[in-house]
Amino acid sequence: MLKDKVALVTGGSTGIGKAIATYLASLGANVVINYFVGPEEANKVAKELSDTYNIKSLAIHADVSNYESAEKLIKEVVDTFGKLNIVVNNAGITDDALILRMNETQFDRVINTNLKGVFNICKHAARPLLKSGYGRVINIASVIGRYGNVGQVNYGASKAGVIGITKTLAKEFASREVTVNAIAPGFIETPMTQKLPPEIKEEMLKHIGLGKYGKPEDIAYLVGFLASPLASYITGVVIDVDGGLTI
Ligand code: NAP
């Protein structure tokens, strides 16, 4: 369904990003896996995808929070493949604390990665996407950006900002048929949530209607749909994928 399309997944070598990269490759897209600290894992995933799905995949380093680094990443993608069709802004971090204890560095670090990172990538990807004739932006936000959460004032603000970017760019890009949508995951089992204390995880589980945590693939399948021609009339929306957590 995505044969000959070129997709970029930021933070694509672990967790949700890895599942997204894998599913897009299985649909036939050539996939660039952006990584920040883990070249071995990213190169391994890229090789696995190329070998398994008969597509081209490569790993490229970039710090999405850095304007010039994001610019270099997009340039390298376009220089290598000649175009860019699908951008999945997935890279993200947490650094939780109640506001009474949160310091400025914690706030800035999360905002710079999760929010400014999405701006940096969209800013540099805009021109190639608008020229591509088939463009999709899918931003991984969070239910925390919609509903808030104790101890996550930095993360909640960053993800609410991502929703603002999504709706704004959906309007800016609509006339060129580039769609821009966001997914708001609930609690998904990844390295990010593994580090939470067991009592917080157990408490969370009590509120999930379906009675289980999500898997990275639960997000990836929706990304695949939004990236496909099947979703060509959907833009500017935020879709919760949370097992009923926020009902
Ligand atoms: P994860 O396993 O910790 O993965 C985060 C990814 O982001 C890693 O691949 C990491 O790359 C990358 N990254 C971090 N800082 C970066 C930077 N400055 N530049 C480029 N890449 C960077 O987390 P995850 O759970 O899969 O989360 C993926 C996305 O889903 C995040 O945006 C997160 O906020 C969102 N989300 C997750 C959940 C959940 O329950 N897990 C819920 C809602 C939303 P390296 O490993 O190379 O550093």
PDB file of C-alpha atoms and ligand atoms in Angstrom:
ATOM      1  CA  MET A   1       0.000   0.000   0.000  1.00  0.00           C
ATOM      2  CA  LEU A   2       2.992   2.358   0.549  1.00  0.00           C
ATOM      3  CA  LYS A   3       5.300   1.003  -2.154  1.00  0.00           C
ATOM      4  CA  ASP A   4       7.922   3.570  -3.279  1.00  0.00           C
ATOM      5  CA  LYS A   5       6.909   6.018  -0.547  1.00  0.00           C
ATOM      6  CA  VAL A   6       9.674   7.378   1.685  1.00  0.00           C
ATOM      7  CA  ALA A   7       8.974   7.540   5.415  1.00  0.00           C
ATOM      8  CA  LEU A   8      10.968   9.084   8.267  1.00  0.00           C
ATOM      9  CA  VAL A   9      10.343   7.880  11.837  1.00  0.00           C
ATOM     10  CA  THR A  10      12.058   9.937  14.541  1.00  0.00           C
ATOM     11  CA  GLY A  11      13.207   7.838  17.486  1.00  0.00           C
ATOM     12  CA  GLY A  12      12.567   4.817  15.287  1.00  0.00           C
ATOM     13  CA  SER A  13      14.828   2.215  16.858  1.00  0.00           C
ATOM     14  CA  THR A  14      12.958   1.475  20.097  1.00  0.00           C
ATOM     15  CA  GLY A  15       9.469   1.173  21.574  1.00  0.00           C
ATOM     16  CA  ILE A  16       6.606   2.684  19.611  1.00  0.00           C
ATOM     17  CA  GLY A  17       8.935   4.107  16.935  1.00  0.00           C
ATOM     18  CA  LYS A  18      10.379   0.691  16.126  1.00  0.00           C
ATOM     19  CA  ALA A  19       6.883  -0.809  15.757  1.00  0.00           C
ATOM     20  CA  ILE A  20       5.891   2.083  13.469  1.00  0.00           C
ATOM     21  CA  ALA A  21       9.017   1.708  11.313  1.00  0.00           C
ATOM     22  CA  THR A  22       8.386  -2.038  11.044  1.00  0.00           C
ATOM     23  CA  TYR A  23       4.732  -1.701  10.082  1.00  0.00           C
ATOM     24  CA  LEU A  24       5.429   1.016   7.483  1.00  0.00           C
ATOM     25  CA  ALA A  25       8.137  -1.212   5.976  1.00  0.00           C
ATOM     26  CA  SER A  26       5.694  -4.147   5.900  1.00  0.00           C
ATOM     27  CA  LEU A  27       3.339  -1.916   3.858  1.00  0.00           C
ATOM     28  CA  GLY A  28       6.151  -1.363   1.333  1.00  0.00           C
ATOM     29  CA  ALA A  29       7.562   2.041   2.361  1.00  0.00           C
ATOM     30  CA  ASN A  30      11.274   2.803   2.392  1.00  0.00           C
ATOM     31  CA  VAL A  31      11.965   3.786   5.977  1.00  0.00           C
ATOM     32  CA  VAL A  32      14.539   6.092   7.535  1.00  0.00           C
ATOM     33  CA  ILE A  33      15.101   5.371  11.203  1.00  0.00           C
ATOM     34  CA  ASN A  34      16.284   8.392  13.119  1.00  0.00           C
ATOM     35  CA  TYR A  35      18.093   7.712  16.392  1.00  0.00           C
ATOM     36  CA  PHE A  36      19.734   9.853  19.049  1.00  0.00           C
ATOM     37  CA  VAL A  37      21.992   7.707  21.251  1.00  0.00           C
ATOM     38  CA  GLY A  38      21.761   4.150  19.949  1.00  0.00           C
ATOM     39  CA  PRO A  39      23.488   3.634  16.547  1.00  0.00           C
ATOM     40  CA  GLU A  40      23.899  -0.149  16.974  1.00  0.00           C
ATOM     41  CA  GLU A  41      20.209  -0.780  17.628  1.00  0.00           C
ATOM     42  CA  ALA A  42      19.114   1.635  14.868  1.00  0.00           C
ATOM     43  CA  ASN A  43      21.432   0.050  12.275  1.00  0.00           C
ATOM     44  CA  LYS A  44      20.252  -3.418  13.342  1.00  0.00           C
ATOM     45  CA  VAL A  45      16.581  -2.457  12.895  1.00  0.00           C
ATOM     46  CA  ALA A  46      17.288  -0.839   9.493  1.00  0.00           C
ATOM     47  CA  LYS A  47      19.080  -3.985   8.289  1.00  0.00           C
ATOM     48  CA  GLU A  48      16.288  -6.251   9.548  1.00  0.00           C
ATOM     49  CA  LEU A  49      13.652  -4.170   7.743  1.00  0.00           C
ATOM     50  CA  SER A  50      15.625  -4.098   4.456  1.00  0.00           C
ATOM     51  CA  ASP A  51      16.212  -7.863   4.593  1.00  0.00           C
ATOM     52  CA  THR A  52      12.674  -8.813   5.644  1.00  0.00           C
ATOM     53  CA  TYR A  53      10.512  -6.530   3.532  1.00  0.00           C
ATOM     54  CA  ASN A  54      12.631  -5.945   0.415  1.00  0.00           C
ATOM     55  CA  ILE A  55      12.633  -2.176   0.929  1.00  0.00           C
ATOM     56  CA  LYS A  56      15.423   0.346   1.507  1.00  0.00           C
ATOM     57  CA  SER A  57      15.971   1.301   5.123  1.00  0.00           C
ATOM     58  CA  LEU A  58      18.753   3.239   6.789  1.00  0.00           C
ATOM     59  CA  ALA A  59      19.514   4.722  10.192  1.00  0.00           C
ATOM     60  CA  ILE A  60      20.455   8.394  10.545  1.00  0.00           C
ATOM     61  CA  HIS A  61      21.603  10.166  13.684  1.00  0.00           C
ATOM     62  CA  ALA A  62      19.978  13.456  14.704  1.00  0.00           C
ATOM     63  CA  ASP A  63      18.999  15.311  17.834  1.00  0.00           C
ATOM     64  CA  VAL A  64      15.494  16.498  16.971  1.00  0.00           C
ATOM     65  CA  SER A  65      15.706  19.198  19.643  1.00  0.00           C
ATOM     66  CA  ASN A  66      18.522  20.848  17.683  1.00  0.00           C
ATOM     67  CA  TYR A  67      17.447  22.987  14.708  1.00  0.00           C
ATOM     68  CA  GLU A  68      20.576  22.382  12.595  1.00  0.00           C
ATOM     69  CA  SER A  69      20.651  18.669  13.377  1.00  0.00           C
ATOM     70  CA  ALA A  70      17.019  18.306  12.217  1.00  0.00           C
ATOM     71  CA  GLU A  71      17.855  20.246   9.052  1.00  0.00           C
ATOM     72  CA  LYS A  72      20.786  17.916   8.300  1.00  0.00           C
ATOM     73  CA  LEU A  73      18.571  14.862   8.866  1.00  0.00           C
ATOM     74  CA  ILE A  74      15.920  15.986   6.375  1.00  0.00           C
ATOM     75  CA  LYS A  75      18.603  16.953   3.840  1.00  0.00           C
ATOM     76  CA  GLU A  76      20.196  13.528   4.115  1.00  0.00           C
ATOM     77  CA  VAL A  77      16.834  11.790   3.607  1.00  0.00           C
ATOM     78  CA  VAL A  78      16.050  13.857   0.496  1.00  0.00           C
ATOM     79  CA  ASP A  79      19.611  13.530  -0.881  1.00  0.00           C
ATOM     80  CA  THR A  80      19.427   9.739  -0.460  1.00  0.00           C
ATOM     81  CA  PHE A  81      15.898   9.020  -1.683  1.00  0.00           C
ATOM     82  CA  GLY A  82      15.105  12.098  -3.806  1.00  0.00           C
ATOM     83  CA  LYS A  83      11.893  12.772  -1.851  1.00  0.00           C
ATOM     84  CA  LEU A  84      10.044  12.518   1.471  1.00  0.00           C
ATOM     85  CA  ASN A  85       6.388  11.450   1.765  1.00  0.00           C
ATOM     86  CA  ILE A  86       5.675  10.416   5.347  1.00  0.00           C
ATOM     87  CA  VAL A  87       6.976  12.007   8.548  1.00  0.00           C
ATOM     88  CA  VAL A  88       6.250  10.373  11.883  1.00  0.00           C
ATOM     89  CA  ASN A  89       7.250  12.626  14.784  1.00  0.00           C
ATOM     90  CA  ASN A  90       7.660   9.966  17.443  1.00  0.00           C
ATOM     91  CA  ALA A  91      10.825  10.940  19.382  1.00  0.00           C
ATOM     92  CA  GLY A  92       9.969  11.923  22.928  1.00  0.00           C
ATOM     93  CA  ILE A  93      11.131  11.867  26.530  1.00  0.00           C
ATOM     94  CA  THR A  94       9.737  12.240  30.047  1.00  0.00           C
ATOM     95  CA  ASP A  95      11.307  13.837  33.121  1.00  0.00           C
ATOM     96  CA  ASP A  96       8.567  13.791  35.750  1.00  0.00           C
ATOM     97  CA  ALA A  97       8.222  15.790  38.968  1.00  0.00           C
ATOM     98  CA  LEU A  98       5.570  17.757  40.779  1.00  0.00           C
ATOM     99  CA  ILE A  99       5.853  21.442  39.870  1.00  0.00           C
ATOM    100  CA  LEU A 100       7.107  22.211  43.400  1.00  0.00           C
ATOM    101  CA  ARG A 101      10.164  20.044  42.687  1.00  0.00           C
ATOM    102  CA  MET A 102      10.579  20.437  38.918  1.00  0.00           C
ATOM    103  CA  ASN A 103      13.529  22.582  37.916  1.00  0.00           C
ATOM    104  CA  GLU A 104      13.901  24.728  34.810  1.00  0.00           C
ATOM    105  CA  THR A 105      16.259  22.260  33.112  1.00  0.00           C
ATOM    106  CA  GLN A 106      13.696  19.460  33.390  1.00  0.00           C
ATOM    107  CA  PHE A 107      11.017  21.663  31.879  1.00  0.00           C
ATOM    108  CA  ASP A 108      13.211  22.932  29.040  1.00  0.00           C
ATOM    109  CA  ARG A 109      14.620  19.508  28.135  1.00  0.00           C
ATOM    110  CA  VAL A 110      11.188  17.931  27.678  1.00  0.00           C
ATOM    111  CA  ILE A 111       9.779  20.928  25.797  1.00  0.00           C
ATOM    112  CA  ASN A 112      12.854  21.104  23.548  1.00  0.00           C
ATOM    113  CA  THR A 113      12.677  17.430  22.586  1.00  0.00           C
ATOM    114  CA  ASN A 114       8.932  16.805  22.438  1.00  0.00           C
ATOM    115  CA  LEU A 115       7.628  20.148  21.179  1.00  0.00           C
ATOM    116  CA  LYS A 116      10.471  22.070  19.562  1.00  0.00           C
ATOM    117  CA  GLY A 117      11.620  18.761  18.052  1.00  0.00           C
ATOM    118  CA  VAL A 118       8.321  18.470  16.170  1.00  0.00           C
ATOM    119  CA  PHE A 119       8.655  22.089  14.994  1.00  0.00           C
ATOM    120  CA  ASN A 120      12.267  21.514  13.867  1.00  0.00           C
ATOM    121  CA  ILE A 121      11.384  18.420  11.837  1.00  0.00           C
ATOM    122  CA  CYS A 122       8.187  19.890  10.329  1.00  0.00           C
ATOM    123  CA  LYS A 123       9.961  23.155   9.489  1.00  0.00           C
ATOM    124  CA  HIS A 124      12.623  21.401   7.420  1.00  0.00           C
ATOM    125  CA  ALA A 125      10.361  18.676   6.032  1.00  0.00           C
ATOM    126  CA  ALA A 126       7.661  21.132   4.895  1.00  0.00           C
ATOM    127  CA  ARG A 127       9.159  21.945   1.496  1.00  0.00           C
ATOM    128  CA  PRO A 128       9.863  18.351   0.404  1.00  0.00           C
ATOM    129  CA  LEU A 129       6.457  17.203   1.722  1.00  0.00           C
ATOM    130  CA  LEU A 130       4.570  19.947  -0.124  1.00  0.00           C
ATOM    131  CA  LYS A 131       6.460  19.093  -3.319  1.00  0.00           C
ATOM    132  CA  SER A 132       6.027  15.333  -2.973  1.00  0.00           C
ATOM    133  CA  GLY A 133       2.517  14.929  -4.394  1.00  0.00           C
ATOM    134  CA  TYR A 134       1.738  12.528  -1.508  1.00  0.00           C
ATOM    135  CA  GLY A 135       2.399  13.841   1.962  1.00  0.00           C
ATOM    136  CA  ARG A 136       1.523  12.684   5.454  1.00  0.00           C
ATOM    137  CA  VAL A 137       2.574  13.982   8.869  1.00  0.00           C
ATOM    138  CA  ILE A 138       1.688  11.878  11.898  1.00  0.00           C
ATOM    139  CA  ASN A 139       2.579  13.262  15.305  1.00  0.00           C
ATOM    140  CA  ILE A 140       2.732  11.045  18.369  1.00  0.00           C
ATOM    141  CA  ALA A 141       1.172  13.169  21.106  1.00  0.00           C
ATOM    142  CA  SER A 142      -0.274  11.672  24.317  1.00  0.00           C
ATOM    143  CA  VAL A 143      -3.507  11.517  26.302  1.00  0.00           C
ATOM    144  CA  ILE A 144      -1.551  13.582  28.863  1.00  0.00           C
ATOM    145  CA  GLY A 145      -1.547  16.492  26.390  1.00  0.00           C
ATOM    146  CA  ARG A 146      -5.359  16.289  26.259  1.00  0.00           C
ATOM    147  CA  TYR A 147      -6.272  15.508  29.851  1.00  0.00           C
ATOM    148  CA  GLY A 148      -3.179  16.348  32.000  1.00  0.00           C
ATOM    149  CA  ASN A 149      -1.434  14.253  34.656  1.00  0.00           C
ATOM    150  CA  VAL A 150       0.058  14.874  38.073  1.00  0.00           C
ATOM    151  CA  GLY A 151       3.858  15.238  37.897  1.00  0.00           C
ATOM    152  CA  GLN A 152       3.987  15.880  34.160  1.00  0.00           C
ATOM    153  CA  VAL A 153       3.594  19.633  33.704  1.00  0.00           C
ATOM    154  CA  ASN A 154       6.497  19.642  31.229  1.00  0.00           C
ATOM    155  CA  TYR A 155       5.335  16.579  29.297  1.00  0.00           C
ATOM    156  CA  GLY A 156       1.653  17.620  29.291  1.00  0.00           C
ATOM    157  CA  ALA A 157       2.546  21.085  27.980  1.00  0.00           C
ATOM    158  CA  SER A 158       4.788  19.607  25.280  1.00  0.00           C
ATOM    159  CA  LYS A 159       2.128  17.183  24.044  1.00  0.00           C
ATOM    160  CA  ALA A 160      -0.646  19.812  24.134  1.00  0.00           C
ATOM    161  CA  GLY A 161       1.712  21.908  21.999  1.00  0.00           C
ATOM    162  CA  VAL A 162       2.121  19.024  19.547  1.00  0.00           C
ATOM    163  CA  ILE A 163      -1.668  18.968  19.145  1.00  0.00           C
ATOM    164  CA  GLY A 164      -1.546  22.723  18.401  1.00  0.00           C
ATOM    165  CA  ILE A 165       1.152  22.168  15.756  1.00  0.00           C
ATOM    166  CA  THR A 166      -0.936  19.354  14.246  1.00  0.00           C
ATOM    167  CA  LYS A 167      -4.068  21.444  13.811  1.00  0.00           C
ATOM    168  CA  THR A 168      -2.163  24.475  12.530  1.00  0.00           C
ATOM    169  CA  LEU A 169      -0.148  22.559   9.940  1.00  0.00           C
ATOM    170  CA  ALA A 170      -3.249  20.626   8.854  1.00  0.00           C
ATOM    171  CA  LYS A 171      -4.669  24.026   7.834  1.00  0.00           C
ATOM    172  CA  GLU A 172      -1.401  25.278   6.292  1.00  0.00           C
ATOM    173  CA  PHE A 173      -0.792  22.112   4.220  1.00  0.00           C
ATOM    174  CA  ALA A 174      -4.375  21.237   3.236  1.00  0.00           C
ATOM    175  CA  SER A 175      -4.371  22.940  -0.154  1.00  0.00           C
ATOM    176  CA  ARG A 176      -1.424  20.720  -1.205  1.00  0.00           C
ATOM    177  CA  GLU A 177      -3.181  17.547  -0.025  1.00  0.00           C
ATOM    178  CA  VAL A 178      -0.673  16.926   2.734  1.00  0.00           C
ATOM    179  CA  THR A 179      -2.565  15.614   5.758  1.00  0.00           C
ATOM    180  CA  VAL A 180      -1.430  16.211   9.341  1.00  0.00           C
ATOM    181  CA  ASN A 181      -2.840  14.163  12.216  1.00  0.00           C
ATOM    182  CA  ALA A 182      -1.926  13.229  15.775  1.00  0.00           C
ATOM    183  CA  ILE A 183      -2.268  10.055  17.804  1.00  0.00           C
ATOM    184  CA  ALA A 184      -2.668  10.266  21.569  1.00  0.00           C
ATOM    185  CA  PRO A 185      -1.524   6.968  23.097  1.00  0.00           C
ATOM    186  CA  GLY A 186      -2.529   5.980  26.609  1.00  0.00           C
ATOM    187  CA  PHE A 187      -0.281   3.570  28.508  1.00  0.00           C
ATOM    188  CA  ILE A 188       1.875   1.572  26.076  1.00  0.00           C
ATOM    189  CA  GLU A 189       4.457  -0.985  27.213  1.00  0.00           C
ATOM    190  CA  THR A 190       7.847   0.399  26.074  1.00  0.00           C
ATOM    191  CA  PRO A 191      11.208   1.321  27.641  1.00  0.00           C
ATOM    192  CA  MET A 192       9.613   4.703  28.555  1.00  0.00           C
ATOM    193  CA  THR A 193       6.918   3.130  30.760  1.00  0.00           C
ATOM    194  CA  GLN A 194       9.095   0.252  32.014  1.00  0.00           C
ATOM    195  CA  LYS A 195      10.913   2.686  34.291  1.00  0.00           C
ATOM    196  CA  LEU A 196       7.707   3.659  36.181  1.00  0.00           C
ATOM    197  CA  PRO A 197       7.277   2.282  39.734  1.00  0.00           C
ATOM    198  CA  PRO A 198       5.071  -0.885  39.861  1.00  0.00           C
ATOM    199  CA  GLU A 199       2.476   0.786  42.129  1.00  0.00           C
ATOM    200  CA  ILE A 200       1.869   3.564  39.545  1.00  0.00           C
ATOM    201  CA  LYS A 201       1.496   0.973  36.778  1.00  0.00           C
ATOM    202  CA  GLU A 202      -0.968  -1.066  38.854  1.00  0.00           C
ATOM    203  CA  GLU A 203      -3.004   2.038  39.686  1.00  0.00           C
ATOM    204  CA  MET A 204      -3.093   2.988  35.989  1.00  0.00           C
ATOM    205  CA  LEU A 205      -4.306  -0.484  35.015  1.00  0.00           C
ATOM    206  CA  LYS A 206      -7.391  -0.075  37.226  1.00  0.00           C
ATOM    207  CA  HIS A 207      -8.515   2.822  34.997  1.00  0.00           C
ATOM    208  CA  ILE A 208      -7.985   1.124  31.617  1.00  0.00           C
ATOM    209  CA  GLY A 209     -11.377  -0.146  30.461  1.00  0.00           C
ATOM    210  CA  LEU A 210      -9.947  -2.978  28.381  1.00  0.00           C
ATOM    211  CA  GLY A 211      -7.980  -4.130  31.436  1.00  0.00           C
ATOM    212  CA  LYS A 212      -4.545  -4.298  29.806  1.00  0.00           C
ATOM    213  CA  TYR A 213      -1.676  -2.052  28.737  1.00  0.00           C
ATOM    214  CA  GLY A 214      -1.282  -1.190  25.059  1.00  0.00           C
ATOM    215  CA  LYS A 215       1.420  -2.621  22.812  1.00  0.00           C
ATOM    216  CA  PRO A 216       3.563  -0.535  20.435  1.00  0.00           C
ATOM    217  CA  GLU A 217       1.792  -2.256  17.507  1.00  0.00           C
ATOM    218  CA  ASP A 218      -1.547  -0.766  18.664  1.00  0.00           C
ATOM    219  CA  ILE A 219      -0.118   2.641  17.732  1.00  0.00           C
ATOM    220  CA  ALA A 220       1.746   1.439  14.642  1.00  0.00           C
ATOM    221  CA  TYR A 221      -1.388   0.046  12.944  1.00  0.00           C
ATOM    222  CA  LEU A 222      -3.109   3.434  13.191  1.00  0.00           C
ATOM    223  CA  VAL A 223      -0.001   5.183  11.855  1.00  0.00           C
ATOM    224  CA  GLY A 224      -0.052   2.784   8.882  1.00  0.00           C
ATOM    225  CA  PHE A 225      -3.701   3.602   8.211  1.00  0.00           C
ATOM    226  CA  LEU A 226      -3.185   7.385   8.500  1.00  0.00           C
ATOM    227  CA  ALA A 227      -0.133   7.134   6.223  1.00  0.00           C
ATOM    228  CA  SER A 228      -2.083   5.207   3.579  1.00  0.00           C
ATOM    229  CA  PRO A 229      -4.369   6.394   0.768  1.00  0.00           C
ATOM    230  CA  LEU A 230      -7.302   4.999   2.808  1.00  0.00           C
ATOM    231  CA  ALA A 231      -7.001   8.027   5.134  1.00  0.00           C
ATOM    232  CA  SER A 232      -6.729  10.717   2.448  1.00  0.00           C
ATOM    233  CA  TYR A 233      -9.835  12.605   3.734  1.00  0.00           C
ATOM    234  CA  ILE A 234      -8.683  12.729   7.379  1.00  0.00           C
ATOM    235  CA  THR A 235      -6.691  15.741   8.532  1.00  0.00           C
ATOM    236  CA  GLY A 236      -6.243  17.822  11.685  1.00  0.00           C
ATOM    237  CA  VAL A 237      -7.575  15.180  14.060  1.00  0.00           C
ATOM    238  CA  VAL A 238      -6.241  13.706  17.294  1.00  0.00           C
ATOM    239  CA  ILE A 239      -7.094  10.052  17.864  1.00  0.00           C
ATOM    240  CA  ASP A 240      -6.841   8.521  21.356  1.00  0.00           C
ATOM    241  CA  VAL A 241      -5.491   4.958  21.433  1.00  0.00           C
ATOM    242  CA  ASP A 242      -5.774   4.160  25.117  1.00  0.00           C
ATOM    243  CA  GLY A 243      -7.893   1.057  25.738  1.00  0.00           C
ATOM    244  CA  GLY A 244     -10.631   3.190  27.255  1.00  0.00           C
ATOM    245  CA  LEU A 245      -8.409   4.988  29.809  1.00  0.00           C
ATOM    246  CA  THR A 246     -10.031   8.355  29.148  1.00  0.00           C
ATOM    247  CA  ILE A 247     -13.682   7.329  28.718  1.00  0.00           C
TER     248      ILE A 247
HETATM  249  P1  NAP B   1      11.023   5.152  24.174  1.00  0.00           P
HETATM  250  O1  NAP B   1      11.001   3.679  24.000  1.00  0.00           O
HETATM  251  O2  NAP B   1      11.731   5.758  25.341  1.00  0.00           O
HETATM  252  O3  NAP B   1      11.567   5.780  22.818  1.00  0.00           O
HETATM  253  C1  NAP B   1      11.800   7.135  22.686  1.00  0.00           C
HETATM  254  C2  NAP B   1      12.552   7.352  21.393  1.00  0.00           C
HETATM  255  O4  NAP B   1      12.814   8.760  21.248  1.00  0.00           O
HETATM  256  C3  NAP B   1      13.900   6.636  21.355  1.00  0.00           C
HETATM  257  O5  NAP B   1      14.021   5.947  20.133  1.00  0.00           O
HETATM  258  C4  NAP B   1      14.919   7.782  21.417  1.00  0.00           C
HETATM  259  O6  NAP B   1      16.061   7.538  20.617  1.00  0.00           O
HETATM  260  C5  NAP B   1      14.146   8.925  20.805  1.00  0.00           C
HETATM  261  N1  NAP B   1      14.670  10.217  21.219  1.00  0.00           N
HETATM  262  C6  NAP B   1      14.709  10.749  22.474  1.00  0.00           C
HETATM  263  N2  NAP B   1      15.291  11.964  22.437  1.00  0.00           N
HETATM  264  C7  NAP B   1      15.609  12.206  21.137  1.00  0.00           C
HETATM  265  C8  NAP B   1      16.221  13.295  20.447  1.00  0.00           C
HETATM  266  N3  NAP B   1      16.622  14.412  21.095  1.00  0.00           N
HETATM  267  N4  NAP B   1      16.390  13.199  19.104  1.00  0.00           N
HETATM  268  C9  NAP B   1      15.998  12.096  18.428  1.00  0.00           C
HETATM  269  N5  NAP B   1      15.408  11.026  19.031  1.00  0.00           N
HETATM  270  C10 NAP B   1      15.225  11.097  20.358  1.00  0.00           C
HETATM  271  O7  NAP B   1       9.541   5.730  24.276  1.00  0.00           O
HETATM  272  P2  NAP B   1       8.147   5.283  23.630  1.00  0.00           P
HETATM  273  O8  NAP B   1       7.281   4.884  24.737  1.00  0.00           O
HETATM  274  O9  NAP B   1       8.352   4.372  22.472  1.00  0.00           O
HETATM  275  O10 NAP B   1       7.623   6.717  23.132  1.00  0.00           O
HETATM  276  C11 NAP B   1       7.519   7.091  21.770  1.00  0.00           C
HETATM  277  C12 NAP B   1       6.609   8.314  21.681  1.00  0.00           C
HETATM  278  O11 NAP B   1       5.301   7.953  22.152  1.00  0.00           O
HETATM  279  C13 NAP B   1       7.057   9.485  22.543  1.00  0.00           C
HETATM  280  O12 NAP B   1       6.812  10.700  21.863  1.00  0.00           O
HETATM  281  C14 NAP B   1       6.168   9.391  23.771  1.00  0.00           C
HETATM  282  O13 NAP B   1       6.002  10.630  24.404  1.00  0.00           O
HETATM  283  C15 NAP B   1       4.895   8.888  23.124  1.00  0.00           C
HETATM  284  N6  NAP B   1       3.981   8.235  24.076  1.00  0.00           N
HETATM  285  C16 NAP B   1       4.327   7.096  24.716  1.00  0.00           C
HETATM  286  C17 NAP B   1       3.437   6.508  25.605  1.00  0.00           C
HETATM  287  C18 NAP B   1       3.739   5.237  26.332  1.00  0.00           C
HETATM  288  O14 NAP B   1       2.915   4.820  27.175  1.00  0.00           O
HETATM  289  N7  NAP B   1       4.848   4.572  26.075  1.00  0.00           N
HETATM  290  C19 NAP B   1       2.201   7.115  25.839  1.00  0.00           C
HETATM  291  C20 NAP B   1       1.885   8.281  25.178  1.00  0.00           C
HETATM  292  C21 NAP B   1       2.781   8.839  24.287  1.00  0.00           C
HETATM  293  P3  NAP B   1      17.423   6.916  21.251  1.00  0.00           P
HETATM  294  O15 NAP B   1      17.000   5.603  21.883  1.00  0.00           O
HETATM  295  O16 NAP B   1      18.359   6.766  20.106  1.00  0.00           O
HETATM  296  O17 NAP B   1      17.856   7.924  22.267  1.00  0.00           O
END
